[in-house]
Coordinates of C-alpha atoms and ligand atoms in Angstrom, one line a residue:
M1 CA -34.9 29.4 -77.1
R2 CA -33.1 28.2 -74.0
H3 CA -32.6 24.5 -73.8
S4 CA -31.6 22.5 -70.7
Q5 CA -28.2 20.8 -70.3
V6 CA -29.7 18.1 -68.1
S7 CA -31.0 14.8 -69.5
S8 CA -33.1 13.8 -66.5
Y9 CA -34.5 15.7 -63.5
S10 CA -35.3 14.6 -60.1
V11 CA -38.6 15.9 -58.9
T12 CA -40.7 15.0 -55.9
L13 CA -44.3 14.0 -56.7
L14 CA -47.1 14.5 -54.2
P15 CA -50.3 13.2 -55.8
G16 CA -52.4 14.7 -52.9
D17 CA -56.0 14.0 -51.8
G18 CA -59.4 14.1 -53.4
V19 CA -59.1 14.6 -57.2
G20 CA -55.3 14.9 -56.7
P21 CA -54.4 11.3 -57.9
E22 CA -56.7 11.6 -61.0
I23 CA -55.3 14.9 -62.2
T24 CA -51.7 13.8 -61.3
D25 CA -52.0 10.7 -63.5
A26 CA -53.4 12.9 -66.3
T27 CA -50.5 15.4 -65.9
L28 CA -47.9 12.6 -66.0
A29 CA -49.3 11.4 -69.2
V30 CA -48.9 14.9 -70.8
L31 CA -45.4 15.3 -69.3
E32 CA -44.3 11.9 -70.7
A33 CA -45.4 13.1 -74.2
T34 CA -42.9 16.0 -74.0
G35 CA -39.9 13.5 -74.0
V36 CA -38.4 15.4 -71.0
E37 CA -37.0 12.7 -68.6
V38 CA -38.1 13.1 -65.1
A39 CA -37.1 10.7 -62.3
W40 CA -40.1 11.0 -60.0
D41 CA -39.8 10.5 -56.2
R42 CA -43.5 9.7 -55.3
Q43 CA -44.3 10.7 -51.7
I44 CA -47.6 11.0 -49.7
A45 CA -48.8 13.9 -47.5
G46 CA -52.2 15.3 -46.3
A47 CA -55.1 13.1 -45.5
A48 CA -53.5 10.2 -47.4
A49 CA -50.6 10.3 -44.9
A50 CA -52.8 11.1 -41.8
G51 CA -54.8 8.0 -42.4
V52 CA -58.6 7.4 -42.0
E53 CA -58.6 8.4 -38.3
R54 CA -56.4 11.5 -39.1
R55 CA -53.9 10.5 -36.3
G56 CA -50.9 10.0 -38.6
N57 CA -48.4 12.7 -39.5
P58 CA -49.9 14.6 -42.5
L59 CA -46.4 15.8 -43.5
P60 CA -44.1 12.8 -43.1
D61 CA -40.3 13.3 -42.9
P62 CA -39.6 11.3 -46.1
A63 CA -41.7 13.8 -48.1
I64 CA -39.8 16.8 -46.6
E65 CA -36.5 15.0 -47.1
S66 CA -37.3 14.3 -50.7
I67 CA -38.2 18.0 -51.5
R68 CA -35.0 19.0 -49.7
A69 CA -33.0 16.8 -52.0
T70 CA -34.8 17.5 -55.3
K71 CA -35.6 21.2 -54.6
C72 CA -38.5 20.8 -56.9
A73 CA -42.0 19.2 -56.5
L74 CA -45.2 18.7 -58.4
K75 CA -48.0 18.5 -55.9
G76 CA -51.7 17.7 -56.0
P77 CA -54.1 19.4 -53.6
L78 CA -54.0 18.4 -49.9
E79 CA -57.0 18.3 -47.6
T80 CA -57.0 20.6 -44.6
P81 CA -59.7 19.8 -41.9
V82 CA -61.9 22.9 -41.3
G83 CA -61.9 24.4 -37.8
G84 CA -60.1 21.7 -35.8
G85 CA -57.7 18.9 -36.9
Y86 CA -54.2 19.1 -38.2
R87 CA -52.7 22.3 -39.4
S88 CA -52.5 23.1 -43.1
V89 CA -49.7 21.0 -44.8
N90 CA -49.7 23.6 -47.6
V91 CA -48.8 26.3 -45.1
A92 CA -46.2 24.0 -43.4
L93 CA -44.5 23.4 -46.7
R94 CA -44.4 27.1 -47.5
K95 CA -42.7 27.7 -44.2
E96 CA -40.3 24.8 -44.4
F97 CA -39.0 25.7 -47.8
D98 CA -39.4 29.4 -47.5
L99 CA -41.8 29.4 -50.5
Y100 CA -42.3 33.1 -50.3
A101 CA -43.6 33.9 -53.7
N102 CA -46.9 32.4 -55.0
L103 CA -47.2 33.0 -58.7
R104 CA -50.7 32.7 -60.2
P105 CA -51.2 33.6 -63.9
V106 CA -54.6 33.4 -65.5
R107 CA -55.3 33.7 -69.2
T108 CA -58.5 33.4 -71.3
V109 CA -58.5 30.1 -73.3
V110 CA -62.0 30.4 -74.6
P111 CA -64.3 33.5 -73.8
F112 CA -66.0 33.0 -70.5
R113 CA -69.3 34.8 -69.9
S114 CA -68.6 38.4 -70.8
Y115 CA -64.9 38.1 -70.2
D116 CA -62.4 37.7 -73.1
N117 CA -58.7 38.4 -73.4
I118 CA -58.0 38.2 -69.7
D119 CA -54.3 38.0 -69.1
L120 CA -53.3 38.6 -65.5
V121 CA -50.6 37.5 -63.1
L122 CA -51.1 37.6 -59.4
V123 CA -48.0 37.4 -57.1
R124 CA -49.1 36.6 -53.5
E125 CA -46.8 36.7 -50.5
N126 CA -47.0 33.2 -49.3
T127 CA -45.4 33.0 -45.8
Q128 CA -46.5 35.9 -43.7
G129 CA -49.5 38.0 -42.7
L130 CA -52.4 36.3 -40.9
Y131 CA -51.3 33.0 -42.2
A132 CA -48.2 33.0 -40.0
G133 CA -50.3 30.7 -37.8
V134 CA -49.8 32.7 -34.5
E135 CA -53.2 32.5 -33.0
H136 CA -54.8 31.5 -29.7
F137 CA -58.1 31.5 -27.7
V138 CA -58.5 33.5 -24.5
Q139 CA -60.6 31.9 -21.7
I140 CA -63.1 34.2 -19.9
G141 CA -65.0 32.5 -17.1
D142 CA -66.1 29.1 -18.1
D143 CA -65.7 29.7 -21.9
P144 CA -62.3 28.6 -23.1
K145 CA -62.9 30.2 -26.5
A146 CA -64.4 33.5 -25.4
V147 CA -62.0 35.4 -27.5
A148 CA -59.9 34.4 -30.5
E149 CA -56.8 36.2 -31.5
S150 CA -54.7 35.9 -34.7
M151 CA -51.6 38.0 -35.4
A152 CA -50.8 39.3 -38.8
I153 CA -47.1 39.4 -39.0
V154 CA -45.1 40.9 -41.9
T155 CA -41.5 42.0 -42.0
R156 CA -39.8 44.7 -43.9
E157 CA -37.6 42.2 -45.7
G158 CA -40.6 39.9 -46.5
C159 CA -42.5 42.9 -48.0
H160 CA -39.5 44.1 -50.0
R161 CA -38.6 40.7 -51.5
I162 CA -42.2 39.9 -52.6
C163 CA -42.4 43.3 -54.2
R164 CA -39.1 42.9 -55.9
F165 CA -40.1 39.5 -57.1
A166 CA -43.2 41.0 -58.8
F167 CA -41.2 43.8 -60.5
E168 CA -38.5 41.4 -61.6
Y169 CA -41.1 39.1 -63.0
A170 CA -42.8 42.0 -64.9
L171 CA -39.4 43.1 -66.3
H172 CA -38.4 39.7 -67.5
H173 CA -41.9 38.7 -69.0
A174 CA -42.5 41.9 -70.8
R175 CA -45.3 43.0 -68.4
R176 CA -46.2 46.7 -68.4
K177 CA -47.4 47.4 -65.0
V178 CA -47.4 46.2 -61.3
T179 CA -50.4 47.1 -59.1
L180 CA -49.7 47.1 -55.3
V181 CA -52.9 45.9 -53.6
H182 CA -53.2 46.8 -49.9
K183 CA -55.4 48.0 -47.1
A184 CA -53.0 50.6 -45.6
N185 CA -55.8 53.0 -44.9
I186 CA -57.1 50.8 -42.1
L187 CA -54.3 48.3 -41.4
K188 CA -51.7 51.2 -41.1
M189 CA -48.9 49.0 -39.9
V190 CA -49.2 45.5 -41.3
S191 CA -50.4 46.8 -44.8
G192 CA -48.7 50.1 -44.5
L193 CA -45.2 48.5 -44.3
F194 CA -46.0 46.5 -47.5
L195 CA -47.1 49.6 -49.3
E196 CA -44.1 51.5 -48.1
E197 CA -41.7 48.8 -49.3
G198 CA -43.6 48.4 -52.6
R199 CA -43.3 52.1 -53.3
L200 CA -39.5 52.0 -52.6
V201 CA -39.1 49.0 -55.0
A202 CA -41.3 50.7 -57.6
K203 CA -38.9 53.7 -57.7
E204 CA -36.0 51.4 -58.7
Y205 CA -38.0 50.2 -61.8
E206 CA -39.3 53.7 -62.8
G207 CA -39.2 54.0 -66.6
R208 CA -39.1 50.3 -67.0
V209 CA -42.2 48.9 -65.2
E210 CA -45.2 51.2 -64.3
C211 CA -46.6 51.0 -60.9
D212 CA -50.0 51.9 -59.4
E213 CA -51.8 51.2 -56.1
K214 CA -55.3 50.0 -55.2
I215 CA -57.0 49.3 -51.9
I216 CA -58.1 45.7 -51.8
D217 CA -61.9 46.2 -51.8
N218 CA -61.7 48.6 -54.8
A219 CA -59.3 46.2 -56.5
A220 CA -61.8 43.3 -56.1
M221 CA -64.5 45.4 -57.7
Q222 CA -62.2 46.8 -60.5
L223 CA -61.1 43.2 -61.3
V224 CA -64.6 42.4 -62.2
M225 CA -65.6 45.8 -63.8
K226 CA -62.4 46.6 -65.7
P227 CA -59.9 43.6 -65.5
E228 CA -58.0 45.1 -68.5
S229 CA -56.8 47.9 -66.2
F230 CA -54.6 45.3 -64.3
D231 CA -51.4 43.4 -65.5
V232 CA -49.3 42.1 -62.6
I233 CA -50.8 42.3 -59.1
V234 CA -48.7 42.0 -56.0
T235 CA -50.2 41.7 -52.6
T236 CA -50.1 40.1 -49.1
N237 CA -51.0 36.6 -48.2
M238 CA -54.7 36.6 -47.5
F239 CA -55.7 39.2 -50.0
G240 CA -53.8 37.2 -52.6
D241 CA -55.4 34.0 -51.6
I242 CA -58.9 35.5 -52.1
L243 CA -58.1 37.5 -55.3
S244 CA -56.5 34.4 -57.0
D245 CA -59.7 32.5 -56.8
Q246 CA -61.5 35.6 -58.0
I247 CA -59.3 36.0 -61.1
A248 CA -59.6 32.3 -61.8
G249 CA -63.4 33.0 -62.0
L250 CA -62.7 35.5 -64.9
V251 CA -61.3 32.7 -67.2
G252 CA -63.7 29.9 -66.4
G253 CA -63.0 28.7 -62.9
L254 CA -60.4 26.9 -60.8
G255 CA -60.0 24.1 -63.3
L256 CA -57.8 26.5 -65.4
A257 CA -55.7 28.2 -62.8
P258 CA -52.1 27.0 -62.3
S259 CA -49.5 28.2 -59.6
A260 CA -45.9 28.1 -58.7
N261 CA -44.6 28.5 -55.1
I262 CA -41.1 29.9 -55.5
G263 CA -38.7 29.8 -52.5
S264 CA -35.2 30.2 -51.4
K265 CA -34.8 26.5 -50.7
A266 CA -37.2 24.8 -53.2
S267 CA -40.0 25.4 -55.6
I268 CA -43.4 23.6 -55.5
F269 CA -45.8 23.6 -58.5
E270 CA -49.5 23.0 -58.0
A271 CA -53.1 23.9 -59.1
V272 CA -54.7 26.8 -57.3
H273 CA -57.7 24.6 -56.5
G274 CA -58.3 22.2 -53.6
T275 CA -59.2 18.6 -53.4
A276 CA -62.7 19.2 -55.0
P277 CA -64.4 16.5 -52.7
D278 CA -67.7 16.9 -54.5
I279 CA -66.3 15.4 -57.7
A280 CA -63.4 13.3 -56.5
G281 CA -63.1 9.7 -57.8
Q282 CA -65.5 10.4 -60.7
S283 CA -63.0 11.3 -63.4
K284 CA -64.7 14.6 -63.9
A285 CA -62.0 17.0 -62.7
N286 CA -60.3 19.2 -65.2
P287 CA -56.6 18.4 -65.0
T288 CA -55.7 21.7 -66.9
A289 CA -54.7 23.6 -63.8
L290 CA -52.1 21.0 -62.8
I291 CA -51.0 20.4 -66.4
L292 CA -50.3 24.2 -66.7
S293 CA -48.5 24.1 -63.3
A294 CA -46.3 21.4 -64.7
A295 CA -45.6 23.6 -67.8
M296 CA -44.5 26.3 -65.3
M297 CA -42.3 23.6 -63.7
L298 CA -40.7 22.7 -67.0
E299 CA -39.9 26.4 -67.6
H300 CA -38.5 26.7 -64.2
L301 CA -36.2 23.7 -64.9
G302 CA -35.1 25.4 -68.1
E303 CA -37.2 23.3 -70.5
L304 CA -38.8 26.3 -72.2
D305 CA -39.7 24.6 -75.4
A306 CA -41.4 21.8 -73.6
G307 CA -43.3 24.1 -71.3
Q308 CA -44.7 26.1 -74.3
R309 CA -45.6 22.9 -76.2
V310 CA -47.7 21.7 -73.3
R311 CA -49.3 25.2 -72.9
D312 CA -50.1 25.3 -76.7
A313 CA -51.5 21.7 -76.6
V314 CA -53.9 22.5 -73.7
I315 CA -55.2 25.6 -75.5
A316 CA -55.6 23.9 -78.8
T317 CA -57.4 20.9 -77.1
I318 CA -59.9 23.1 -75.3
K319 CA -60.5 25.3 -78.4
G320 CA -60.9 22.2 -80.4
G321 CA -63.8 21.2 -78.2
T322 CA -62.5 18.5 -76.0
R323 CA -63.5 19.8 -72.6
T324 CA -64.3 18.5 -69.1
G325 CA -67.6 19.2 -67.4
D326 CA -66.6 22.5 -65.7
L327 CA -66.1 24.0 -69.2
G328 CA -69.4 22.5 -70.6
G329 CA -67.9 19.4 -72.1
T330 CA -68.2 15.7 -71.5
A331 CA -64.5 14.5 -71.7
S332 CA -63.3 12.5 -68.6
T333 CA -60.1 13.7 -66.9
A334 CA -58.1 10.9 -68.6
A335 CA -59.7 11.5 -72.0
F336 CA -58.8 15.2 -71.9
A337 CA -55.2 14.4 -70.9
K338 CA -54.9 11.9 -73.8
A339 CA -56.0 14.5 -76.2
V340 CA -53.5 17.0 -74.9
A341 CA -50.7 14.4 -74.8
Q342 CA -51.4 13.5 -78.5
R343 CA -51.0 17.2 -79.5
V344 CA -47.8 17.5 -77.4
K345 CA -46.3 14.6 -79.3
Ligands
NAD1 P1 -61.9 23.3 -54.1 O1 -61.0 24.1 -54.8 O2 -61.4 21.9 -53.8 O3 -63.3 23.2 -54.8 C1 -64.1 24.4 -55.1 C2 -65.1 24.1 -56.2 O4 -64.3 24.1 -57.5 C3 -65.7 22.8 -56.1 O5 -67.1 22.9 -56.6 C4 -64.9 21.9 -57.0 O6 -65.7 20.8 -57.6 C5 -64.5 22.9 -58.1 N1 -63.2 22.4 -58.7 C6 -62.0 22.5 -58.0 N2 -61.0 22.0 -58.8 C7 -61.6 21.6 -59.9 C8 -61.2 20.9 -61.1 N3 -59.8 20.6 -61.3 N4 -62.0 20.6 -62.1 C9 -63.4 20.9 -61.9 N5 -63.8 21.5 -60.9 C10 -63.0 21.8 -59.9 O7 -62.2 24.1 -52.8 P2 -62.8 23.6 -51.3 O8 -64.0 22.7 -51.6 O9 -63.0 24.9 -50.6 O10 -61.6 22.8 -50.5 C11 -61.6 21.4 -50.5 C12 -60.3 21.0 -49.8 O11 -59.2 21.4 -50.5 C13 -60.2 21.6 -48.3 O12 -59.7 20.6 -47.5 C14 -59.1 22.7 -48.6 O13 -58.3 22.9 -47.4 C15 -58.3 22.0 -49.6 N6 -57.5 23.0 -50.4 C16 -56.1 22.6 -50.8 C17 -55.4 23.5 -51.6 C18 -54.1 23.0 -51.8 O14 -53.6 21.9 -51.6 N7 -53.3 23.9 -52.5 C19 -56.0 24.6 -52.1 C20 -57.3 25.0 -51.7 C21 -58.0 24.1 -50.9

């Protein structure tokens, strides 16, 4: 077991909007129980920073500077206004810190509906494709929004590095197979380039990691029909965004789905879910997704033992019957965290 040489880590903390502050408090209680010393630099972003009238900067400079210095952040969900309003702070952070790989593992904790033994890892390209944010309206006659255009931009280098990340991940985590998910039959260039690079990378890992390919629509169906036929999935930005919520649904929903955004300049750990405005402020949110994201952060920092203890404690707590409402239980966010923290100790 690898142990860290460091006695205290500096990490930026962005509690976020909606359920963010509640699940952040819960996660901090669990992290404290590990005994790993973290010096948190607490910052605000999203709606909390933009203010009630949404006129402030949703991504203030001190938050960016803090992440630049610590190179590591634990982040709650941030609100993005739908349609108009400020642009996504999540997307801005991914661009700012070149967080090109979004790692989203899902694993069955307790059988959910007809699904059992789900163990999947989705690797999503995080900075390119349709989310590059190159879009505009075209005015025709009196209508300033007669046409909307968005450009999906991918680069050979971007496709190559996300596929290499997925194969390296598979190799170092004893995973058997990587599935390249694409739509190269229709999007011959933007998805074709991804598939071309994926096949090249796969060749380098021949004999060590298997590779297969699936078109996105078939992949979406097969994930529901035969999830056991997948292991690691690598795909482009929007397909990955959609599939990651889908696979979270195979294990009991978004409350259980953690993620890591790994980049060349920093890494940011966060739950897959959003601000859950429908349950915010009610102490109903399941903090598991953020707690498991924090476990990924501990492992990233080299604290493998602490990361594993957190994961084991979460699983044991849920199996032991202490559950939040999304999993059919009655525990509050804080009560669930307390139960996990006790097991971590
Ligand atoms: P959401 O993920 O917030 O909620 C979807 C559903 O899942 C809701 O019914 C919610 O109650 C439930 N849910 C989510 N997290 C839960 C938890 N921890 N425990 C129990 N139930 C949970 O998605 P949405 O409603 O589409 O988005 C709300 C806001 O969040 C939007 O502004 C969106 O832009 C933002 N968002 C942010 C991030 C991020 O910061 N990474 C990710 C996704 C969405």
